[in-house]
C-alpha cells in the first residue's frame, strides 16, 4: 500500500503544472533521442568488422587469395567482373596486434579476430570499383596490392602494375593531405604481395620492389609532363596543382616506397604464392602476419 501511495504521489507531481515537473519532462523529451541514437550507433559500430581491400592487375591472383583466406584452399577462379567479399578469420598460428605483447607461455584461450576481405576486379575498365571501395569502405585497415612476380619481368606487365599502383598510392596520398584540414585520417598501410614466387620465371621479392619503384618514377614523370603540356597547374605560379598530383617526395628524380611514409602510407613488399606446384600448398603465412599486425 505504501508503494501504491508513493506511486500516486509521483504521478500527481509528474502531471502537475509545476515548474519542476515541466522542466523534467522537457529534459526527458530533449535527451531521449540523443541517448537512443548513441545506443544504436554504438551497437552497430561494435558489430562492424575490420576490412582489407584486395587490388592489383588482372590475373595477379586476387580472387584465388580471397578463396584461400576464406576457405583454406585456393579454388579455381575466373576473371572477376564485380567486387566480392568474404569473412575471414586469423589463423591460430598468427598473432594479432592485440596479442603482440602476449607471452608465448600464456596458454589461456584467445579469440582470433575476424575481418572482411574485399576483392575488386583488376581489369582496367573495372577499376572504378576499387576506387569506390577505397573511399567508401568503413573500418578499412589496409590494402593488399597483389602482383604477379613473373608478369612484372616483362615490360608490359611491369608498366601495368606500376601505373595501377601509382593511382592507388596517389589516392591515399591525397586522402591524407586533404584530411589534414580537419583531423589526420587513419593511416592505411599497403602490402605489395609479390605472388607466384614459386614460378620459375618469377623475380625475387627485392627485385620486384625495385622494379616497381623505378617504373613508378617513370609513370610519375610522364604524368607530370602531361599536366604541364596540357596547361593544368600553370595558372597557379606556385605549382600547387602539380605538386598535389606528384606522388611521394615532390621534385625527386627517383621514387622509393619510403617516400610515402610522410603521407601516412607505409608500403611493405612481401613474397608468397597462393598456389603450390603439384601437391605442395601455397605459402602465404607472411601475408597473414601482415594482416595480424594491422587488424
PDB file of C-alpha atoms in Angstrom:
ATOM      1  CA  UNK A   1       0.000   0.000   0.000  1.00  0.00           C
ATOM      2  CA  UNK A   2       2.882   2.322   0.820  1.00  0.00           C
ATOM      3  CA  UNK A   3       4.375   1.738  -2.616  1.00  0.00           C
ATOM      4  CA  UNK A   4       0.991   2.416  -4.228  1.00  0.00           C
ATOM      5  CA  UNK A   5       0.691   5.678  -2.330  1.00  0.00           C
ATOM      6  CA  UNK A   6       4.174   6.781  -3.366  1.00  0.00           C
ATOM      7  CA  UNK A   7       3.378   5.983  -6.990  1.00  0.00           C
ATOM      8  CA  UNK A   8       0.169   8.001  -6.813  1.00  0.00           C
ATOM      9  CA  UNK A   9       2.060  10.959  -5.385  1.00  0.00           C
ATOM     10  CA  UNK A  10       4.715  10.740  -8.100  1.00  0.00           C
ATOM     11  CA  UNK A  11       2.077  10.547 -10.844  1.00  0.00           C
ATOM     12  CA  UNK A  12       0.265  13.528  -9.387  1.00  0.00           C
ATOM     13  CA  UNK A  13       3.504  15.526  -9.335  1.00  0.00           C
ATOM     14  CA  UNK A  14       4.552  14.427 -12.854  1.00  0.00           C
ATOM     15  CA  UNK A  15       1.320  15.647 -14.407  1.00  0.00           C
ATOM     16  CA  UNK A  16       1.094  18.792 -12.335  1.00  0.00           C
ATOM     17  CA  UNK A  17       1.789  22.204 -13.914  1.00  0.00           C
ATOM     18  CA  UNK A  18       4.687  22.912 -11.546  1.00  0.00           C
ATOM     19  CA  UNK A  19       7.923  24.311 -12.939  1.00  0.00           C
ATOM     20  CA  UNK A  20       9.977  21.343 -11.737  1.00  0.00           C
ATOM     21  CA  UNK A  21       7.666  18.799 -13.418  1.00  0.00           C
ATOM     22  CA  UNK A  22       7.647  20.765 -16.674  1.00  0.00           C
ATOM     23  CA  UNK A  23      11.449  21.057 -16.586  1.00  0.00           C
ATOM     24  CA  UNK A  24      11.939  17.324 -16.025  1.00  0.00           C
ATOM     25  CA  UNK A  25       9.517  16.478 -18.841  1.00  0.00           C
ATOM     26  CA  UNK A  26      11.359  18.883 -21.148  1.00  0.00           C
ATOM     27  CA  UNK A  27      14.750  17.307 -20.353  1.00  0.00           C
ATOM     28  CA  UNK A  28      13.408  13.791 -20.937  1.00  0.00           C
ATOM     29  CA  UNK A  29      11.948  14.828 -24.291  1.00  0.00           C
ATOM     30  CA  UNK A  30      15.188  16.521 -25.288  1.00  0.00           C
ATOM     31  CA  UNK A  31      17.648  13.819 -24.213  1.00  0.00           C
ATOM     32  CA  UNK A  32      15.764  10.637 -25.119  1.00  0.00           C
ATOM     33  CA  UNK A  33      16.514  10.798 -28.897  1.00  0.00           C
ATOM     34  CA  UNK A  34      20.175  11.567 -28.162  1.00  0.00           C
ATOM     35  CA  UNK A  35      20.553   8.610 -25.812  1.00  0.00           C
ATOM     36  CA  UNK A  36      18.719   6.284 -28.220  1.00  0.00           C
ATOM     37  CA  UNK A  37      20.866   7.390 -31.173  1.00  0.00           C
ATOM     38  CA  UNK A  38      24.069   6.898 -29.168  1.00  0.00           C
ATOM     39  CA  UNK A  39      22.988   3.408 -28.089  1.00  0.00           C
ATOM     40  CA  UNK A  40      22.076   2.328 -31.625  1.00  0.00           C
ATOM     41  CA  UNK A  41      25.287   3.806 -33.076  1.00  0.00           C
ATOM     42  CA  UNK A  42      27.500   2.010 -30.554  1.00  0.00           C
ATOM     43  CA  UNK A  43      25.596  -1.225 -31.133  1.00  0.00           C
ATOM     44  CA  UNK A  44      26.047  -1.070 -34.922  1.00  0.00           C
ATOM     45  CA  UNK A  45      29.669   0.033 -34.680  1.00  0.00           C
ATOM     46  CA  UNK A  46      30.536  -2.854 -32.380  1.00  0.00           C
ATOM     47  CA  UNK A  47      29.305  -5.324 -34.996  1.00  0.00           C
ATOM     48  CA  UNK A  48      31.344  -3.777 -37.823  1.00  0.00           C
ATOM     49  CA  UNK A  49      34.241  -5.965 -38.925  1.00  0.00           C
ATOM     50  CA  UNK A  50      37.627  -4.509 -39.847  1.00  0.00           C
ATOM     51  CA  UNK A  51      38.216  -4.768 -43.597  1.00  0.00           C
ATOM     52  CA  UNK A  52      41.093  -5.181 -46.045  1.00  0.00           C
ATOM     53  CA  UNK A  53      40.901  -4.278 -49.729  1.00  0.00           C
ATOM     54  CA  UNK A  54      42.360  -6.527 -52.452  1.00  0.00           C
ATOM     55  CA  UNK A  55      43.662  -4.735 -55.550  1.00  0.00           C
ATOM     56  CA  UNK A  56      46.017  -5.477 -58.422  1.00  0.00           C
ATOM     57  CA  UNK A  57      46.254  -6.107 -62.159  1.00  0.00           C
ATOM     58  CA  UNK A  58      44.228  -8.715 -63.975  1.00  0.00           C
ATOM     59  CA  UNK A  59      45.440 -12.268 -63.367  1.00  0.00           C
ATOM     60  CA  UNK A  60      47.626 -11.446 -60.367  1.00  0.00           C
ATOM     61  CA  UNK A  61      45.795 -13.963 -58.138  1.00  0.00           C
ATOM     62  CA  UNK A  62      43.500 -11.753 -56.042  1.00  0.00           C
ATOM     63  CA  UNK A  63      40.401 -13.949 -56.205  1.00  0.00           C
ATOM     64  CA  UNK A  64      42.446 -17.092 -55.515  1.00  0.00           C
ATOM     65  CA  UNK A  65      43.852 -15.354 -52.446  1.00  0.00           C
ATOM     66  CA  UNK A  66      40.323 -14.462 -51.342  1.00  0.00           C
ATOM     67  CA  UNK A  67      39.169 -18.085 -51.513  1.00  0.00           C
ATOM     68  CA  UNK A  68      42.345 -19.296 -49.798  1.00  0.00           C
ATOM     69  CA  UNK A  69      41.938 -16.906 -46.871  1.00  0.00           C
ATOM     70  CA  UNK A  70      38.215 -17.591 -46.580  1.00  0.00           C
ATOM     71  CA  UNK A  71      38.093 -21.369 -47.124  1.00  0.00           C
ATOM     72  CA  UNK A  72      41.636 -22.609 -46.570  1.00  0.00           C
ATOM     73  CA  UNK A  73      42.015 -23.722 -50.189  1.00  0.00           C
ATOM     74  CA  UNK A  74      42.639 -21.754 -53.376  1.00  0.00           C
ATOM     75  CA  UNK A  75      39.818 -22.942 -55.620  1.00  0.00           C
ATOM     76  CA  UNK A  76      39.712 -22.389 -59.364  1.00  0.00           C
ATOM     77  CA  UNK A  77      38.531 -18.894 -60.247  1.00  0.00           C
ATOM     78  CA  UNK A  78      37.568 -16.838 -63.259  1.00  0.00           C
ATOM     79  CA  UNK A  79      38.090 -13.192 -64.134  1.00  0.00           C
ATOM     80  CA  UNK A  80      36.086 -11.071 -61.695  1.00  0.00           C
ATOM     81  CA  UNK A  81      33.546  -8.684 -63.180  1.00  0.00           C
ATOM     82  CA  UNK A  82      32.122  -7.415 -59.887  1.00  0.00           C
ATOM     83  CA  UNK A  83      33.523  -6.879 -56.394  1.00  0.00           C
ATOM     84  CA  UNK A  84      33.102  -9.759 -53.990  1.00  0.00           C
ATOM     85  CA  UNK A  85      33.831 -10.232 -50.325  1.00  0.00           C
ATOM     86  CA  UNK A  86      34.314 -12.919 -47.700  1.00  0.00           C
ATOM     87  CA  UNK A  87      34.567 -13.035 -43.920  1.00  0.00           C
ATOM     88  CA  UNK A  88      37.938 -14.465 -42.883  1.00  0.00           C
ATOM     89  CA  UNK A  89      39.464 -15.347 -39.533  1.00  0.00           C
ATOM     90  CA  UNK A  90      43.076 -15.007 -38.461  1.00  0.00           C
ATOM     91  CA  UNK A  91      44.674 -18.469 -38.029  1.00  0.00           C
ATOM     92  CA  UNK A  92      45.620 -19.572 -34.521  1.00  0.00           C
ATOM     93  CA  UNK A  93      49.285 -19.557 -35.508  1.00  0.00           C
ATOM     94  CA  UNK A  94      49.190 -15.817 -36.294  1.00  0.00           C
ATOM     95  CA  UNK A  95      49.312 -13.146 -33.610  1.00  0.00           C
ATOM     96  CA  UNK A  96      47.034 -10.138 -33.910  1.00  0.00           C
ATOM     97  CA  UNK A  97      48.073  -6.628 -32.936  1.00  0.00           C
ATOM     98  CA  UNK A  98      46.261  -7.097 -29.621  1.00  0.00           C
ATOM     99  CA  UNK A  99      48.403 -10.167 -28.838  1.00  0.00           C
ATOM    100  CA  UNK A 100      51.794  -8.755 -29.816  1.00  0.00           C
ATOM    101  CA  UNK A 101      52.840  -8.332 -26.171  1.00  0.00           C
ATOM    102  CA  UNK A 102      51.298 -11.589 -25.025  1.00  0.00           C
ATOM    103  CA  UNK A 103      53.743 -14.101 -23.587  1.00  0.00           C
ATOM    104  CA  UNK A 104      54.370 -17.233 -25.640  1.00  0.00           C
ATOM    105  CA  UNK A 105      53.949 -19.193 -22.401  1.00  0.00           C
ATOM    106  CA  UNK A 106      50.422 -17.833 -21.975  1.00  0.00           C
ATOM    107  CA  UNK A 107      48.217 -20.820 -22.804  1.00  0.00           C
ATOM    108  CA  UNK A 108      44.895 -19.176 -21.992  1.00  0.00           C
ATOM    109  CA  UNK A 109      42.292 -19.326 -24.731  1.00  0.00           C
ATOM    110  CA  UNK A 110      42.112 -16.386 -27.101  1.00  0.00           C
ATOM    111  CA  UNK A 111      39.603 -15.485 -29.764  1.00  0.00           C
ATOM    112  CA  UNK A 112      41.184 -14.875 -33.154  1.00  0.00           C
ATOM    113  CA  UNK A 113      39.719 -11.769 -34.808  1.00  0.00           C
ATOM    114  CA  UNK A 114      37.597 -11.907 -37.946  1.00  0.00           C
ATOM    115  CA  UNK A 115      37.779  -9.445 -40.809  1.00  0.00           C
ATOM    116  CA  UNK A 116      36.124  -8.678 -44.128  1.00  0.00           C
ATOM    117  CA  UNK A 117      38.231  -9.177 -47.273  1.00  0.00           C
ATOM    118  CA  UNK A 118      37.017  -7.176 -50.296  1.00  0.00           C
ATOM    119  CA  UNK A 119      38.139  -8.334 -53.742  1.00  0.00           C
ATOM    120  CA  UNK A 120      37.968  -5.882 -56.665  1.00  0.00           C
ATOM    121  CA  UNK A 121      38.262  -6.579 -60.427  1.00  0.00           C
ATOM    122  CA  UNK A 122      41.692  -5.964 -61.934  1.00  0.00           C
ATOM    123  CA  UNK A 123      40.583  -5.120 -65.472  1.00  0.00           C
ATOM    124  CA  UNK A 124      41.397  -1.523 -66.385  1.00  0.00           C
ATOM    125  CA  UNK A 125      37.794  -0.632 -67.212  1.00  0.00           C
ATOM    126  CA  UNK A 126      36.516  -2.062 -63.917  1.00  0.00           C
ATOM    127  CA  UNK A 127      38.980  -0.471 -61.507  1.00  0.00           C
ATOM    128  CA  UNK A 128      36.434   2.169 -60.566  1.00  0.00           C
ATOM    129  CA  UNK A 129      35.152  -0.433 -58.094  1.00  0.00           C
ATOM    130  CA  UNK A 130      38.482  -0.331 -56.278  1.00  0.00           C
ATOM    131  CA  UNK A 131      38.487   3.464 -56.139  1.00  0.00           C
ATOM    132  CA  UNK A 132      34.925   3.471 -54.834  1.00  0.00           C
ATOM    133  CA  UNK A 133      35.724   0.873 -52.164  1.00  0.00           C
ATOM    134  CA  UNK A 134      38.820   2.826 -51.149  1.00  0.00           C
ATOM    135  CA  UNK A 135      36.815   5.954 -50.440  1.00  0.00           C
ATOM    136  CA  UNK A 136      33.638   4.382 -49.026  1.00  0.00           C
ATOM    137  CA  UNK A 137      34.728   1.218 -47.204  1.00  0.00           C
ATOM    138  CA  UNK A 138      34.325   1.657 -43.470  1.00  0.00           C
ATOM    139  CA  UNK A 139      36.715   0.216 -40.887  1.00  0.00           C
ATOM    140  CA  UNK A 140      39.369  -0.120 -43.607  1.00  0.00           C
ATOM    141  CA  UNK A 141      42.607  -1.403 -42.053  1.00  0.00           C
ATOM    142  CA  UNK A 142      44.824  -1.867 -45.094  1.00  0.00           C
ATOM    143  CA  UNK A 143      45.271  -2.519 -48.804  1.00  0.00           C
ATOM    144  CA  UNK A 144      46.727  -5.681 -50.319  1.00  0.00           C
ATOM    145  CA  UNK A 145      48.055  -4.949 -53.811  1.00  0.00           C
ATOM    146  CA  UNK A 146      48.719  -8.308 -55.493  1.00  0.00           C
ATOM    147  CA  UNK A 147      51.244  -8.516 -58.333  1.00  0.00           C
ATOM    148  CA  UNK A 148      52.368 -11.463 -60.462  1.00  0.00           C
ATOM    149  CA  UNK A 149      56.106 -11.806 -59.771  1.00  0.00           C
ATOM    150  CA  UNK A 150      56.594 -13.428 -63.176  1.00  0.00           C
ATOM    151  CA  UNK A 151      54.471 -10.930 -65.142  1.00  0.00           C
ATOM    152  CA  UNK A 152      56.461  -7.909 -63.886  1.00  0.00           C
ATOM    153  CA  UNK A 153      59.576  -9.369 -65.547  1.00  0.00           C
ATOM    154  CA  UNK A 154      58.093  -8.190 -68.870  1.00  0.00           C
ATOM    155  CA  UNK A 155      57.907  -4.524 -69.830  1.00  0.00           C
ATOM    156  CA  UNK A 156      54.143  -4.568 -70.395  1.00  0.00           C
ATOM    157  CA  UNK A 157      53.382  -6.419 -67.156  1.00  0.00           C
ATOM    158  CA  UNK A 158      55.620  -4.096 -65.149  1.00  0.00           C
ATOM    159  CA  UNK A 159      54.072  -0.956 -66.646  1.00  0.00           C
ATOM    160  CA  UNK A 160      50.522  -2.159 -65.989  1.00  0.00           C
ATOM    161  CA  UNK A 161      51.268  -2.954 -62.346  1.00  0.00           C
ATOM    162  CA  UNK A 162      53.202   0.287 -61.775  1.00  0.00           C
ATOM    163  CA  UNK A 163      50.524   2.503 -63.332  1.00  0.00           C
ATOM    164  CA  UNK A 164      47.802   0.923 -61.218  1.00  0.00           C
ATOM    165  CA  UNK A 165      49.871   1.092 -58.026  1.00  0.00           C
ATOM    166  CA  UNK A 166      50.704   4.734 -58.798  1.00  0.00           C
ATOM    167  CA  UNK A 167      46.965   5.531 -58.977  1.00  0.00           C
ATOM    168  CA  UNK A 168      46.264   3.753 -55.683  1.00  0.00           C
ATOM    169  CA  UNK A 169      49.123   5.394 -53.784  1.00  0.00           C
ATOM    170  CA  UNK A 170      48.229   8.847 -55.134  1.00  0.00           C
ATOM    171  CA  UNK A 171      44.645   8.385 -53.916  1.00  0.00           C
ATOM    172  CA  UNK A 172      45.939   7.520 -50.443  1.00  0.00           C
ATOM    173  CA  UNK A 173      48.333  10.474 -50.513  1.00  0.00           C
ATOM    174  CA  UNK A 174      45.547  12.912 -51.449  1.00  0.00           C
ATOM    175  CA  UNK A 175      43.304  11.382 -48.791  1.00  0.00           C
ATOM    176  CA  UNK A 176      45.965  12.080 -46.178  1.00  0.00           C
ATOM    177  CA  UNK A 177      46.678  15.608 -47.435  1.00  0.00           C
ATOM    178  CA  UNK A 178      43.015  16.612 -47.602  1.00  0.00           C
ATOM    179  CA  UNK A 179      42.361  15.094 -44.194  1.00  0.00           C
ATOM    180  CA  UNK A 180      44.862  17.466 -42.575  1.00  0.00           C
ATOM    181  CA  UNK A 181      42.364  20.304 -42.936  1.00  0.00           C
ATOM    182  CA  UNK A 182      40.274  18.773 -40.166  1.00  0.00           C
ATOM    183  CA  UNK A 183      41.955  15.873 -38.427  1.00  0.00           C
ATOM    184  CA  UNK A 184      44.516  13.383 -39.624  1.00  0.00           C
ATOM    185  CA  UNK A 185      42.733  10.391 -41.187  1.00  0.00           C
ATOM    186  CA  UNK A 186      43.586   6.905 -40.026  1.00  0.00           C
ATOM    187  CA  UNK A 187      46.742   5.646 -41.714  1.00  0.00           C
ATOM    188  CA  UNK A 188      46.129   2.892 -44.267  1.00  0.00           C
ATOM    189  CA  UNK A 189      49.144   0.608 -44.785  1.00  0.00           C
ATOM    190  CA  UNK A 190      49.766  -1.114 -48.113  1.00  0.00           C
ATOM    191  CA  UNK A 191      51.045  -4.652 -48.639  1.00  0.00           C
ATOM    192  CA  UNK A 192      52.547  -5.293 -52.060  1.00  0.00           C
ATOM    193  CA  UNK A 193      52.015  -9.060 -52.221  1.00  0.00           C
ATOM    194  CA  UNK A 194      54.549 -10.427 -54.707  1.00  0.00           C
ATOM    195  CA  UNK A 195      52.567 -13.520 -55.702  1.00  0.00           C
ATOM    196  CA  UNK A 196      53.651 -16.621 -57.666  1.00  0.00           C
ATOM    197  CA  UNK A 197      57.123 -16.760 -56.128  1.00  0.00           C
ATOM    198  CA  UNK A 198      57.077 -20.495 -56.848  1.00  0.00           C
ATOM    199  CA  UNK A 199      57.029 -19.921 -60.617  1.00  0.00           C
ATOM    200  CA  UNK A 200      60.407 -20.490 -62.307  1.00  0.00           C
ATOM    201  CA  UNK A 201      60.319 -17.183 -64.205  1.00  0.00           C
ATOM    202  CA  UNK A 202      59.298 -15.078 -61.201  1.00  0.00           C
ATOM    203  CA  UNK A 203      61.516 -12.266 -59.929  1.00  0.00           C
ATOM    204  CA  UNK A 204      62.851 -12.255 -56.358  1.00  0.00           C
ATOM    205  CA  UNK A 205      60.938 -10.042 -53.936  1.00  0.00           C
ATOM    206  CA  UNK A 206      63.688  -7.434 -53.725  1.00  0.00           C
ATOM    207  CA  UNK A 207      63.805  -7.118 -57.500  1.00  0.00           C
ATOM    208  CA  UNK A 208      60.003  -6.867 -57.729  1.00  0.00           C
ATOM    209  CA  UNK A 209      60.155  -3.966 -55.270  1.00  0.00           C
ATOM    210  CA  UNK A 210      62.980  -2.097 -57.024  1.00  0.00           C
ATOM    211  CA  UNK A 211      61.481  -2.569 -60.490  1.00  0.00           C
ATOM    212  CA  UNK A 212      58.097  -1.256 -59.322  1.00  0.00           C
ATOM    213  CA  UNK A 213      59.754   1.763 -57.707  1.00  0.00           C
ATOM    214  CA  UNK A 214      61.753   2.511 -60.874  1.00  0.00           C
ATOM    215  CA  UNK A 215      58.712   2.169 -63.129  1.00  0.00           C
ATOM    216  CA  UNK A 216      56.536   4.292 -60.824  1.00  0.00           C
ATOM    217  CA  UNK A 217      59.169   7.042 -61.102  1.00  0.00           C
ATOM    218  CA  UNK A 218      58.751   6.940 -64.893  1.00  0.00           C
ATOM    219  CA  UNK A 219      54.965   6.991 -64.592  1.00  0.00           C
ATOM    220  CA  UNK A 220      55.174   9.927 -62.208  1.00  0.00           C
ATOM    221  CA  UNK A 221      57.403  11.888 -64.569  1.00  0.00           C
ATOM    222  CA  UNK A 222      55.170  11.145 -67.558  1.00  0.00           C
ATOM    223  CA  UNK A 223      52.021  12.193 -65.714  1.00  0.00           C
ATOM    224  CA  UNK A 224      53.688  15.398 -64.535  1.00  0.00           C
ATOM    225  CA  UNK A 225      54.823  16.275 -68.063  1.00  0.00           C
ATOM    226  CA  UNK A 226      51.310  15.597 -69.335  1.00  0.00           C
ATOM    227  CA  UNK A 227      49.881  18.066 -66.792  1.00  0.00           C
ATOM    228  CA  UNK A 228      52.373  20.740 -67.814  1.00  0.00           C
ATOM    229  CA  UNK A 229      51.790  20.214 -71.529  1.00  0.00           C
ATOM    230  CA  UNK A 230      48.037  20.487 -71.031  1.00  0.00           C
ATOM    231  CA  UNK A 231      48.400  23.695 -69.034  1.00  0.00           C
ATOM    232  CA  UNK A 232      46.922  22.225 -65.859  1.00  0.00           C
ATOM    233  CA  UNK A 233      48.622  23.722 -62.831  1.00  0.00           C
ATOM    234  CA  UNK A 234      50.108  26.634 -64.789  1.00  0.00           C
ATOM    235  CA  UNK A 235      47.520  29.109 -63.524  1.00  0.00           C
ATOM    236  CA  UNK A 236      48.982  28.823 -60.052  1.00  0.00           C
ATOM    237  CA  UNK A 237      52.552  30.124 -60.202  1.00  0.00           C
ATOM    238  CA  UNK A 238      53.389  28.242 -57.022  1.00  0.00           C
ATOM    239  CA  UNK A 239      52.763  24.941 -58.850  1.00  0.00           C
ATOM    240  CA  UNK A 240      50.384  23.758 -56.138  1.00  0.00           C
ATOM    241  CA  UNK A 241      48.282  21.746 -58.593  1.00  0.00           C
ATOM    242  CA  UNK A 242      51.308  19.966 -59.990  1.00  0.00           C
ATOM    243  CA  UNK A 243      52.646  19.251 -56.514  1.00  0.00           C
ATOM    244  CA  UNK A 244      49.268  17.884 -55.458  1.00  0.00           C
ATOM    245  CA  UNK A 245      49.416  15.338 -58.285  1.00  0.00           C
ATOM    246  CA  UNK A 246      53.043  14.394 -57.669  1.00  0.00           C
ATOM    247  CA  UNK A 247      53.460  11.079 -55.861  1.00  0.00           C
ATOM    248  CA  UNK A 248      55.908  10.960 -52.976  1.00  0.00           C
ATOM    249  CA  UNK A 249      58.714  13.484 -52.484  1.00  0.00           C
ATOM    250  CA  UNK A 250      57.970  16.452 -54.737  1.00  0.00           C
ATOM    251  CA  UNK A 251      60.582  17.011 -57.432  1.00  0.00           C
ATOM    252  CA  UNK A 252      62.608  13.892 -56.581  1.00  0.00           C
ATOM    253  CA  UNK A 253      64.094  12.115 -59.590  1.00  0.00           C
ATOM    254  CA  UNK A 254      63.848   8.663 -58.025  1.00  0.00           C
ATOM    255  CA  UNK A 255      60.839   7.138 -56.302  1.00  0.00           C
ATOM    256  CA  UNK A 256      61.014   4.983 -53.204  1.00  0.00           C
ATOM    257  CA  UNK A 257      58.135   3.469 -51.262  1.00  0.00           C
ATOM    258  CA  UNK A 258      59.610   5.068 -48.123  1.00  0.00           C
ATOM    259  CA  UNK A 259      58.652   8.487 -49.565  1.00  0.00           C
ATOM    260  CA  UNK A 260      55.021   7.593 -48.817  1.00  0.00           C
ATOM    261  CA  UNK A 261      55.616   7.493 -45.060  1.00  0.00           C
ATOM    262  CA  UNK A 262      55.420  11.284 -44.732  1.00  0.00           C
ATOM    263  CA  UNK A 263      51.968  10.986 -46.287  1.00  0.00           C
ATOM    264  CA  UNK A 264      50.820   8.446 -43.715  1.00  0.00           C
ATOM    265  CA  UNK A 265      51.232   5.420 -46.009  1.00  0.00           C
ATOM    266  CA  UNK A 266      53.587   2.570 -45.111  1.00  0.00           C
ATOM    267  CA  UNK A 267      54.301   0.266 -48.063  1.00  0.00           C
ATOM    268  CA  UNK A 268      55.661  -3.232 -47.404  1.00  0.00           C
ATOM    269  CA  UNK A 269      56.671  -5.717 -50.114  1.00  0.00           C
ATOM    270  CA  UNK A 270      56.394  -9.397 -49.143  1.00  0.00           C
ATOM    271  CA  UNK A 271      56.654 -12.504 -51.309  1.00  0.00           C
ATOM    272  CA  UNK A 272      54.459 -15.584 -51.339  1.00  0.00           C
ATOM    273  CA  UNK A 273      52.406 -17.848 -53.553  1.00  0.00           C
ATOM    274  CA  UNK A 274      48.706 -18.645 -53.369  1.00  0.00           C
ATOM    275  CA  UNK A 275      49.031 -21.914 -55.242  1.00  0.00           C
ATOM    276  CA  UNK A 276      51.751 -24.547 -54.921  1.00  0.00           C
ATOM    277  CA  UNK A 277      53.283 -26.762 -57.580  1.00  0.00           C
ATOM    278  CA  UNK A 278      51.989 -30.326 -57.649  1.00  0.00           C
ATOM    279  CA  UNK A 279      50.860 -31.428 -54.198  1.00  0.00           C
ATOM    280  CA  UNK A 280      52.557 -28.526 -52.421  1.00  0.00           C
ATOM    281  CA  UNK A 281      50.380 -25.927 -50.751  1.00  0.00           C
ATOM    282  CA  UNK A 282      50.734 -22.210 -51.223  1.00  0.00           C
ATOM    283  CA  UNK A 283      52.875 -20.107 -48.911  1.00  0.00           C
ATOM    284  CA  UNK A 284      51.016 -17.102 -47.516  1.00  0.00           C
ATOM    285  CA  UNK A 285      51.983 -17.074 -43.823  1.00  0.00           C
ATOM    286  CA  UNK A 286      53.926 -13.804 -44.150  1.00  0.00           C
ATOM    287  CA  UNK A 287      50.836 -12.152 -45.652  1.00  0.00           C
ATOM    288  CA  UNK A 288      48.757 -13.480 -42.767  1.00  0.00           C
ATOM    289  CA  UNK A 289      51.314 -11.987 -40.355  1.00  0.00           C
ATOM    290  CA  UNK A 290      50.995  -8.580 -42.010  1.00  0.00           C
ATOM    291  CA  UNK A 291      47.207  -8.707 -41.602  1.00  0.00           C
ATOM    292  CA  UNK A 292      47.625  -9.727 -37.966  1.00  0.00           C
ATOM    293  CA  UNK A 293      49.872  -6.723 -37.321  1.00  0.00           C
ATOM    294  CA  UNK A 294      47.340  -4.317 -38.811  1.00  0.00           C
ATOM    295  CA  UNK A 295      43.989  -5.752 -37.784  1.00  0.00           C
TER     296      UNK A 295
END
